PDB file of C-alpha atoms in Angstrom:
ATOM      1  CA  UNK A   1       5.328  14.545   7.117  1.00 55.00           C
ATOM      2  CA  UNK A   2       2.831  12.756   4.890  1.00 64.00           C
ATOM      3  CA  UNK A   3       2.982  13.805   1.271  1.00 89.00           C
ATOM      4  CA  UNK A   4      -0.536  12.482   0.661  1.00 94.00           C
ATOM      5  CA  UNK A   5      -3.159  13.489   3.215  1.00 95.00           C
ATOM      6  CA  UNK A   6      -6.340  11.441   3.397  1.00 96.00           C
ATOM      7  CA  UNK A   7      -9.610  12.178   5.167  1.00 96.00           C
ATOM      8  CA  UNK A   8     -11.665  11.134   6.995  1.00 97.00           C
ATOM      9  CA  UNK A   9      -9.919   8.421   9.030  1.00 95.00           C
ATOM     10  CA  UNK A  10     -13.214   6.601   9.474  1.00 96.00           C
ATOM     11  CA  UNK A  11     -16.635   6.778   7.905  1.00 97.00           C
ATOM     12  CA  UNK A  12     -19.962   5.123   8.592  1.00 98.00           C
ATOM     13  CA  UNK A  13     -22.794   5.194   6.050  1.00 97.00           C
ATOM     14  CA  UNK A  14     -26.064   3.392   5.545  1.00 97.00           C
ATOM     15  CA  UNK A  15     -26.499   0.929   2.714  1.00 97.00           C
ATOM     16  CA  UNK A  16     -27.221   2.843  -0.485  1.00 97.00           C
ATOM     17  CA  UNK A  17     -25.387   5.945   0.683  1.00 97.00           C
ATOM     18  CA  UNK A  18     -22.485   7.572  -1.178  1.00 97.00           C
ATOM     19  CA  UNK A  19     -19.346   7.668   0.952  1.00 98.00           C
ATOM     20  CA  UNK A  20     -16.712  10.136  -0.230  1.00 98.00           C
ATOM     21  CA  UNK A  21     -13.050   9.863   0.707  1.00 98.00           C
ATOM     22  CA  UNK A  22     -10.735  12.770   0.001  1.00 98.00           C
ATOM     23  CA  UNK A  23      -7.011  13.022  -0.622  1.00 98.00           C
ATOM     24  CA  UNK A  24      -4.705  15.982  -1.128  1.00 97.00           C
ATOM     25  CA  UNK A  25      -1.109  16.156  -2.283  1.00 96.00           C
ATOM     26  CA  UNK A  26       1.603  18.782  -2.677  1.00 92.00           C
ATOM     27  CA  UNK A  27       4.129  17.297  -5.072  1.00 90.00           C
ATOM     28  CA  UNK A  28       3.236  18.171  -8.669  1.00 88.00           C
ATOM     29  CA  UNK A  29       5.613  15.456  -9.893  1.00 88.00           C
ATOM     30  CA  UNK A  30       3.068  12.775  -8.977  1.00 90.00           C
ATOM     31  CA  UNK A  31       1.735  11.276 -12.215  1.00 89.00           C
ATOM     32  CA  UNK A  32      -0.596   8.432 -11.251  1.00 91.00           C
ATOM     33  CA  UNK A  33      -3.139   8.166  -8.464  1.00 94.00           C
ATOM     34  CA  UNK A  34      -4.419   4.703  -7.484  1.00 95.00           C
ATOM     35  CA  UNK A  35      -6.874   3.707  -4.800  1.00 97.00           C
ATOM     36  CA  UNK A  36      -6.377   0.464  -2.919  1.00 97.00           C
ATOM     37  CA  UNK A  37      -9.029  -1.483  -0.997  1.00 98.00           C
ATOM     38  CA  UNK A  38      -8.098  -3.646   1.980  1.00 97.00           C
ATOM     39  CA  UNK A  39     -10.350  -6.177   3.721  1.00 97.00           C
ATOM     40  CA  UNK A  40      -9.516  -7.392   7.250  1.00 93.00           C
ATOM     41  CA  UNK A  41      -6.744  -9.968   7.230  1.00 91.00           C
ATOM     42  CA  UNK A  42      -5.861  -9.286   3.610  1.00 94.00           C
ATOM     43  CA  UNK A  43      -3.345  -7.186   1.773  1.00 96.00           C
ATOM     44  CA  UNK A  44      -4.434  -4.072  -0.135  1.00 97.00           C
ATOM     45  CA  UNK A  45      -5.621  -4.595  -3.705  1.00 96.00           C
ATOM     46  CA  UNK A  46      -5.880  -2.072  -6.517  1.00 95.00           C
ATOM     47  CA  UNK A  47      -9.430  -0.782  -6.887  1.00 97.00           C
ATOM     48  CA  UNK A  48      -9.265   2.028  -9.437  1.00 96.00           C
ATOM     49  CA  UNK A  49      -6.677   4.542 -10.635  1.00 94.00           C
ATOM     50  CA  UNK A  50      -6.508   7.825 -12.518  1.00 94.00           C
ATOM     51  CA  UNK A  51      -3.904   9.901 -14.321  1.00 91.00           C
ATOM     52  CA  UNK A  52      -3.861  13.705 -13.913  1.00 89.00           C
ATOM     53  CA  UNK A  53      -4.872  14.388 -17.518  1.00 90.00           C
ATOM     54  CA  UNK A  54      -8.488  13.373 -16.819  1.00 92.00           C
ATOM     55  CA  UNK A  55     -10.934  14.793 -14.294  1.00 94.00           C
ATOM     56  CA  UNK A  56     -13.028  11.709 -13.641  1.00 96.00           C
ATOM     57  CA  UNK A  57     -12.833   7.951 -13.969  1.00 96.00           C
ATOM     58  CA  UNK A  58     -15.646   5.527 -13.283  1.00 96.00           C
ATOM     59  CA  UNK A  59     -15.498   1.766 -12.842  1.00 95.00           C
ATOM     60  CA  UNK A  60     -18.762   0.212 -11.796  1.00 96.00           C
ATOM     61  CA  UNK A  61     -19.937   1.883  -8.594  1.00 97.00           C
ATOM     62  CA  UNK A  62     -16.543   3.476  -7.921  1.00 98.00           C
ATOM     63  CA  UNK A  63     -15.635   6.924  -9.250  1.00 97.00           C
ATOM     64  CA  UNK A  64     -12.489   8.986  -8.862  1.00 97.00           C
ATOM     65  CA  UNK A  65     -12.817  12.747  -9.206  1.00 96.00           C
ATOM     66  CA  UNK A  66      -9.545  14.598  -9.826  1.00 96.00           C
ATOM     67  CA  UNK A  67      -8.902  18.327  -9.446  1.00 95.00           C
ATOM     68  CA  UNK A  68      -5.412  19.049 -10.729  1.00 93.00           C
ATOM     69  CA  UNK A  69      -5.396  22.755  -9.888  1.00 93.00           C
ATOM     70  CA  UNK A  70      -6.422  22.081  -6.297  1.00 95.00           C
ATOM     71  CA  UNK A  71      -4.142  19.017  -6.048  1.00 95.00           C
ATOM     72  CA  UNK A  72      -6.997  16.964  -4.692  1.00 97.00           C
ATOM     73  CA  UNK A  73      -8.706  13.750  -5.651  1.00 97.00           C
ATOM     74  CA  UNK A  74     -11.550  11.782  -4.162  1.00 98.00           C
ATOM     75  CA  UNK A  75     -13.221   8.390  -4.258  1.00 98.00           C
ATOM     76  CA  UNK A  76     -16.995   8.110  -4.443  1.00 98.00           C
ATOM     77  CA  UNK A  77     -18.807   4.827  -3.912  1.00 98.00           C
ATOM     78  CA  UNK A  78     -22.277   4.831  -5.422  1.00 97.00           C
ATOM     79  CA  UNK A  79     -25.065   2.731  -3.899  1.00 97.00           C
ATOM     80  CA  UNK A  80     -22.705   1.481  -1.185  1.00 97.00           C
ATOM     81  CA  UNK A  81     -23.160  -2.059   0.098  1.00 97.00           C
ATOM     82  CA  UNK A  82     -22.136  -3.791   3.337  1.00 97.00           C
ATOM     83  CA  UNK A  83     -19.574  -5.716   1.265  1.00 97.00           C
ATOM     84  CA  UNK A  84     -17.816  -2.409   0.562  1.00 98.00           C
ATOM     85  CA  UNK A  85     -16.860  -2.195   4.246  1.00 98.00           C
ATOM     86  CA  UNK A  86     -13.073  -2.079   4.154  1.00 98.00           C
ATOM     87  CA  UNK A  87     -10.123   0.241   4.557  1.00 97.00           C
ATOM     88  CA  UNK A  88      -9.379   2.436   1.554  1.00 98.00           C
ATOM     89  CA  UNK A  89      -5.995   3.960   0.761  1.00 97.00           C
ATOM     90  CA  UNK A  90      -5.275   6.634  -1.775  1.00 97.00           C
ATOM     91  CA  UNK A  91      -1.781   6.758  -3.203  1.00 95.00           C
ATOM     92  CA  UNK A  92       0.345   8.770  -5.580  1.00 94.00           C
ATOM     93  CA  UNK A  93       3.225   7.704  -7.795  1.00 90.00           C
ATOM     94  CA  UNK A  94       6.251   9.884  -8.393  1.00 83.00           C
ATOM     95  CA  UNK A  95       7.027  10.389 -12.058  1.00 72.00           C
ATOM     96  CA  UNK A  96      10.084   8.453 -13.213  1.00 68.00           C
ATOM     97  CA  UNK A  97      10.685   6.992  -9.755  1.00 66.00           C
ATOM     98  CA  UNK A  98      10.259   3.340 -10.560  1.00 68.00           C
ATOM     99  CA  UNK A  99       6.629   2.910  -9.600  1.00 73.00           C
ATOM    100  CA  UNK A 100       7.197   4.157  -6.065  1.00 81.00           C
ATOM    101  CA  UNK A 101       3.917   4.831  -4.306  1.00 90.00           C
ATOM    102  CA  UNK A 102       3.255   7.239  -1.441  1.00 92.00           C
ATOM    103  CA  UNK A 103       0.134   6.250   0.480  1.00 94.00           C
ATOM    104  CA  UNK A 104      -2.401   8.273   2.410  1.00 95.00           C
ATOM    105  CA  UNK A 105      -3.237   7.340   5.984  1.00 94.00           C
ATOM    106  CA  UNK A 106      -6.272   5.219   5.090  1.00 95.00           C
ATOM    107  CA  UNK A 107     -10.021   5.460   5.689  1.00 97.00           C
ATOM    108  CA  UNK A 108     -11.921   2.734   7.484  1.00 97.00           C
ATOM    109  CA  UNK A 109     -15.372   2.543   5.893  1.00 98.00           C
ATOM    110  CA  UNK A 110     -18.339   0.785   7.439  1.00 98.00           C
ATOM    111  CA  UNK A 111     -21.545   0.384   5.439  1.00 98.00           C
ATOM    112  CA  UNK A 112     -24.465  -0.503   7.690  1.00 97.00           C
ATOM    113  CA  UNK A 113     -27.218  -2.772   6.318  1.00 94.00           C
TER     114      UNK A 113
ATOM    115  CA  UNK B   1      -2.965 -20.302  -5.113  1.00 58.00           C
ATOM    116  CA  UNK B   2      -1.617 -17.080  -3.669  1.00 67.00           C
ATOM    117  CA  UNK B   3       0.700 -15.158  -5.980  1.00 92.00           C
ATOM    118  CA  UNK B   4       2.464 -13.339  -3.139  1.00 96.00           C
ATOM    119  CA  UNK B   5       2.977 -15.256   0.080  1.00 97.00           C
ATOM    120  CA  UNK B   6       4.399 -14.109   3.396  1.00 98.00           C
ATOM    121  CA  UNK B   7       5.660 -16.139   6.327  1.00 97.00           C
ATOM    122  CA  UNK B   8       5.002 -16.113   9.175  1.00 97.00           C
ATOM    123  CA  UNK B   9       1.512 -14.602   9.258  1.00 96.00           C
ATOM    124  CA  UNK B  10       1.787 -13.747  12.931  1.00 97.00           C
ATOM    125  CA  UNK B  11       4.803 -13.423  15.197  1.00 97.00           C
ATOM    126  CA  UNK B  12       5.290 -12.372  18.776  1.00 97.00           C
ATOM    127  CA  UNK B  13       8.828 -11.714  19.890  1.00 96.00           C
ATOM    128  CA  UNK B  14      10.796  -9.954  22.599  1.00 97.00           C
ATOM    129  CA  UNK B  15      12.833  -6.788  22.514  1.00 97.00           C
ATOM    130  CA  UNK B  16      16.351  -7.387  21.212  1.00 97.00           C
ATOM    131  CA  UNK B  17      15.565 -10.517  19.213  1.00 97.00           C
ATOM    132  CA  UNK B  18      16.452 -10.860  15.539  1.00 96.00           C
ATOM    133  CA  UNK B  19      13.462 -11.508  13.334  1.00 96.00           C
ATOM    134  CA  UNK B  20      13.173 -12.424   9.655  1.00 97.00           C
ATOM    135  CA  UNK B  21      10.023 -12.030   7.612  1.00 98.00           C
ATOM    136  CA  UNK B  22       9.929 -13.812   4.291  1.00 98.00           C
ATOM    137  CA  UNK B  23       8.162 -13.068   1.029  1.00 98.00           C
ATOM    138  CA  UNK B  24       7.836 -15.223  -2.069  1.00 97.00           C
ATOM    139  CA  UNK B  25       6.080 -14.501  -5.344  1.00 97.00           C
ATOM    140  CA  UNK B  26       5.072 -16.530  -8.368  1.00 96.00           C
ATOM    141  CA  UNK B  27       4.071 -13.567 -10.528  1.00 92.00           C
ATOM    142  CA  UNK B  28       7.440 -13.341 -12.257  1.00 91.00           C
ATOM    143  CA  UNK B  29       7.788  -9.679 -11.289  1.00 91.00           C
ATOM    144  CA  UNK B  30      11.143  -7.959 -11.083  1.00 90.00           C
ATOM    145  CA  UNK B  31      10.234  -5.435  -8.432  1.00 92.00           C
ATOM    146  CA  UNK B  32       9.545  -6.182  -4.783  1.00 95.00           C
ATOM    147  CA  UNK B  33       8.751  -3.928  -1.840  1.00 96.00           C
ATOM    148  CA  UNK B  34       8.414  -4.066   1.943  1.00 97.00           C
ATOM    149  CA  UNK B  35       5.926  -1.792   3.704  1.00 97.00           C
ATOM    150  CA  UNK B  36       4.745  -1.407   7.268  1.00 97.00           C
ATOM    151  CA  UNK B  37       1.195  -0.394   8.120  1.00 96.00           C
ATOM    152  CA  UNK B  38       0.314   1.540  11.242  1.00 93.00           C
ATOM    153  CA  UNK B  39      -3.128   2.966  12.093  1.00 86.00           C
ATOM    154  CA  UNK B  40      -3.550   6.456  10.677  1.00 84.00           C
ATOM    155  CA  UNK B  41      -0.181   6.372   8.907  1.00 87.00           C
ATOM    156  CA  UNK B  42      -1.120   4.221   5.965  1.00 91.00           C
ATOM    157  CA  UNK B  43       1.577   2.139   4.305  1.00 94.00           C
ATOM    158  CA  UNK B  44       5.151   3.338   4.556  1.00 95.00           C
ATOM    159  CA  UNK B  45       7.947   1.975   2.391  1.00 94.00           C
ATOM    160  CA  UNK B  46      10.826   0.286   4.209  1.00 96.00           C
ATOM    161  CA  UNK B  47      12.936  -1.110   1.352  1.00 96.00           C
ATOM    162  CA  UNK B  48      12.490  -1.877  -2.306  1.00 94.00           C
ATOM    163  CA  UNK B  49      14.308  -3.920  -4.911  1.00 95.00           C
ATOM    164  CA  UNK B  50      14.120  -3.539  -8.675  1.00 91.00           C
ATOM    165  CA  UNK B  51      16.061  -6.748  -9.302  1.00 90.00           C
ATOM    166  CA  UNK B  52      18.311  -9.159  -7.430  1.00 92.00           C
ATOM    167  CA  UNK B  53      21.278  -6.787  -7.472  1.00 92.00           C
ATOM    168  CA  UNK B  54      19.371  -3.549  -6.930  1.00 93.00           C
ATOM    169  CA  UNK B  55      18.211  -2.846  -3.371  1.00 95.00           C
ATOM    170  CA  UNK B  56      17.244   0.572  -2.066  1.00 93.00           C
ATOM    171  CA  UNK B  57      16.202   2.167   1.190  1.00 94.00           C
ATOM    172  CA  UNK B  58      12.707   3.516   1.510  1.00 92.00           C
ATOM    173  CA  UNK B  59      11.184   6.124   3.758  1.00 90.00           C
ATOM    174  CA  UNK B  60      11.734   4.270   7.065  1.00 95.00           C
ATOM    175  CA  UNK B  61      14.658   1.860   6.693  1.00 95.00           C
ATOM    176  CA  UNK B  62      16.381   2.458  10.048  1.00 95.00           C
ATOM    177  CA  UNK B  63      16.396  -0.715  12.144  1.00 95.00           C
ATOM    178  CA  UNK B  64      15.641  -2.953   9.148  1.00 97.00           C
ATOM    179  CA  UNK B  65      17.662  -4.815   6.544  1.00 97.00           C
ATOM    180  CA  UNK B  66      16.687  -6.881   3.515  1.00 97.00           C
ATOM    181  CA  UNK B  67      17.975  -9.662   1.321  1.00 97.00           C
ATOM    182  CA  UNK B  68      16.894 -10.472  -2.223  1.00 96.00           C
ATOM    183  CA  UNK B  69      17.850 -14.142  -2.480  1.00 91.00           C
ATOM    184  CA  UNK B  70      16.320 -14.650  -5.909  1.00 94.00           C
ATOM    185  CA  UNK B  71      13.913 -12.884  -8.219  1.00 94.00           C
ATOM    186  CA  UNK B  72      11.051 -14.532  -6.373  1.00 96.00           C
ATOM    187  CA  UNK B  73      12.234 -14.046  -2.788  1.00 97.00           C
ATOM    188  CA  UNK B  74      12.689 -10.918  -0.690  1.00 98.00           C
ATOM    189  CA  UNK B  75      13.287 -11.101   3.065  1.00 98.00           C
ATOM    190  CA  UNK B  76      13.020  -8.386   5.693  1.00 98.00           C
ATOM    191  CA  UNK B  77      15.066  -8.584   8.900  1.00 98.00           C
ATOM    192  CA  UNK B  78      14.800  -6.718  12.153  1.00 96.00           C
ATOM    193  CA  UNK B  79      18.303  -6.980  13.593  1.00 92.00           C
ATOM    194  CA  UNK B  80      17.289  -6.125  17.144  1.00 96.00           C
ATOM    195  CA  UNK B  81      13.533  -5.760  17.479  1.00 96.00           C
ATOM    196  CA  UNK B  82      12.068  -2.923  19.534  1.00 96.00           C
ATOM    197  CA  UNK B  83       8.452  -2.366  20.624  1.00 96.00           C
ATOM    198  CA  UNK B  84       7.806   0.486  18.185  1.00 95.00           C
ATOM    199  CA  UNK B  85       8.394  -1.979  15.356  1.00 97.00           C
ATOM    200  CA  UNK B  86       5.115  -3.625  16.311  1.00 97.00           C
ATOM    201  CA  UNK B  87       3.067  -3.300  13.121  1.00 97.00           C
ATOM    202  CA  UNK B  88       1.546  -5.063  10.155  1.00 97.00           C
ATOM    203  CA  UNK B  89       4.158  -5.754   7.470  1.00 98.00           C
ATOM    204  CA  UNK B  90       3.357  -6.202   3.803  1.00 98.00           C
ATOM    205  CA  UNK B  91       5.392  -7.410   0.886  1.00 98.00           C
ATOM    206  CA  UNK B  92       4.388  -6.263  -2.597  1.00 96.00           C
ATOM    207  CA  UNK B  93       5.520  -6.913  -6.152  1.00 94.00           C
ATOM    208  CA  UNK B  94       5.149  -5.138  -9.453  1.00 91.00           C
ATOM    209  CA  UNK B  95       6.180  -5.491 -13.030  1.00 85.00           C
ATOM    210  CA  UNK B  96       8.857  -3.151 -14.349  1.00 74.00           C
ATOM    211  CA  UNK B  97       6.229  -1.381 -16.405  1.00 64.00           C
ATOM    212  CA  UNK B  98       7.593  -2.358 -19.801  1.00 57.00           C
ATOM    213  CA  UNK B  99       4.341  -4.217 -20.478  1.00 53.00           C
ATOM    214  CA  UNK B 100       2.251  -1.244 -19.380  1.00 54.00           C
ATOM    215  CA  UNK B 101       1.068  -2.286 -15.919  1.00 62.00           C
ATOM    216  CA  UNK B 102       2.696  -0.899 -12.801  1.00 73.00           C
ATOM    217  CA  UNK B 103       0.114  -2.159 -10.330  1.00 86.00           C
ATOM    218  CA  UNK B 104       1.520  -3.351  -7.024  1.00 92.00           C
ATOM    219  CA  UNK B 105       0.298  -6.730  -5.766  1.00 94.00           C
ATOM    220  CA  UNK B 106       0.356  -7.242  -2.022  1.00 96.00           C
ATOM    221  CA  UNK B 107       0.818 -10.316   0.117  1.00 97.00           C
ATOM    222  CA  UNK B 108      -1.522 -11.109   3.029  1.00 96.00           C
ATOM    223  CA  UNK B 109       0.694  -9.447   5.610  1.00 97.00           C
ATOM    224  CA  UNK B 110       2.597 -10.430   8.749  1.00 97.00           C
ATOM    225  CA  UNK B 111       1.392  -9.148  12.099  1.00 97.00           C
ATOM    226  CA  UNK B 112       4.468  -8.596  14.274  1.00 97.00           C
ATOM    227  CA  UNK B 113       4.307  -7.848  17.977  1.00 97.00           C
ATOM    228  CA  UNK B 114       7.464  -6.894  19.870  1.00 97.00           C
ATOM    229  CA  UNK B 115       7.106  -7.121  23.631  1.00 96.00           C
TER     230      UNK B 115
END
């Protein structure tokens, strides 16, 4: 049973579109929510992260929206580019559990030129 | 220069064989992790180690074992490989968090196929 549920599994958008990837969790002991980006043949790399005391975090074209009451968070990619084509993983860290991360199932994003 | 390296990058083996995947890091991190990635299931934790003498089972440790030979080296073994262990395996490292960052840094992965 996955503790972090991610949707959709795959997503295709046109260049300039705004893909949105959603994640939901049940465990209220999670205290940190990172997103990782993975290109083919590479390991995942941290993209952006948020803590539950804020509702939004923006870094460049990437924005995390966080809804604590609904236990949901999402990644928005503004003005998406073909170079954003990758697999995206949301994750959640358990408070006081030594930086242990629970990952969502991943979303394969394709941005068409 | 890669900070987290994994060898081999690809491996094909047969059912019942013993396999070792190796991970080395030059980041000076205390913590190391082994994950497997399967389509639709994301990354699942197999084992983790907070220092050389501290090794713990993760979510899916059955059929796997690990060895932390030094701070910089963490190996994953499949004692008797089976086909459903076919997957992409990643090693990751992180600082202990005392300096503020708890980001995990991943290696490039090992693609393992068990026939």
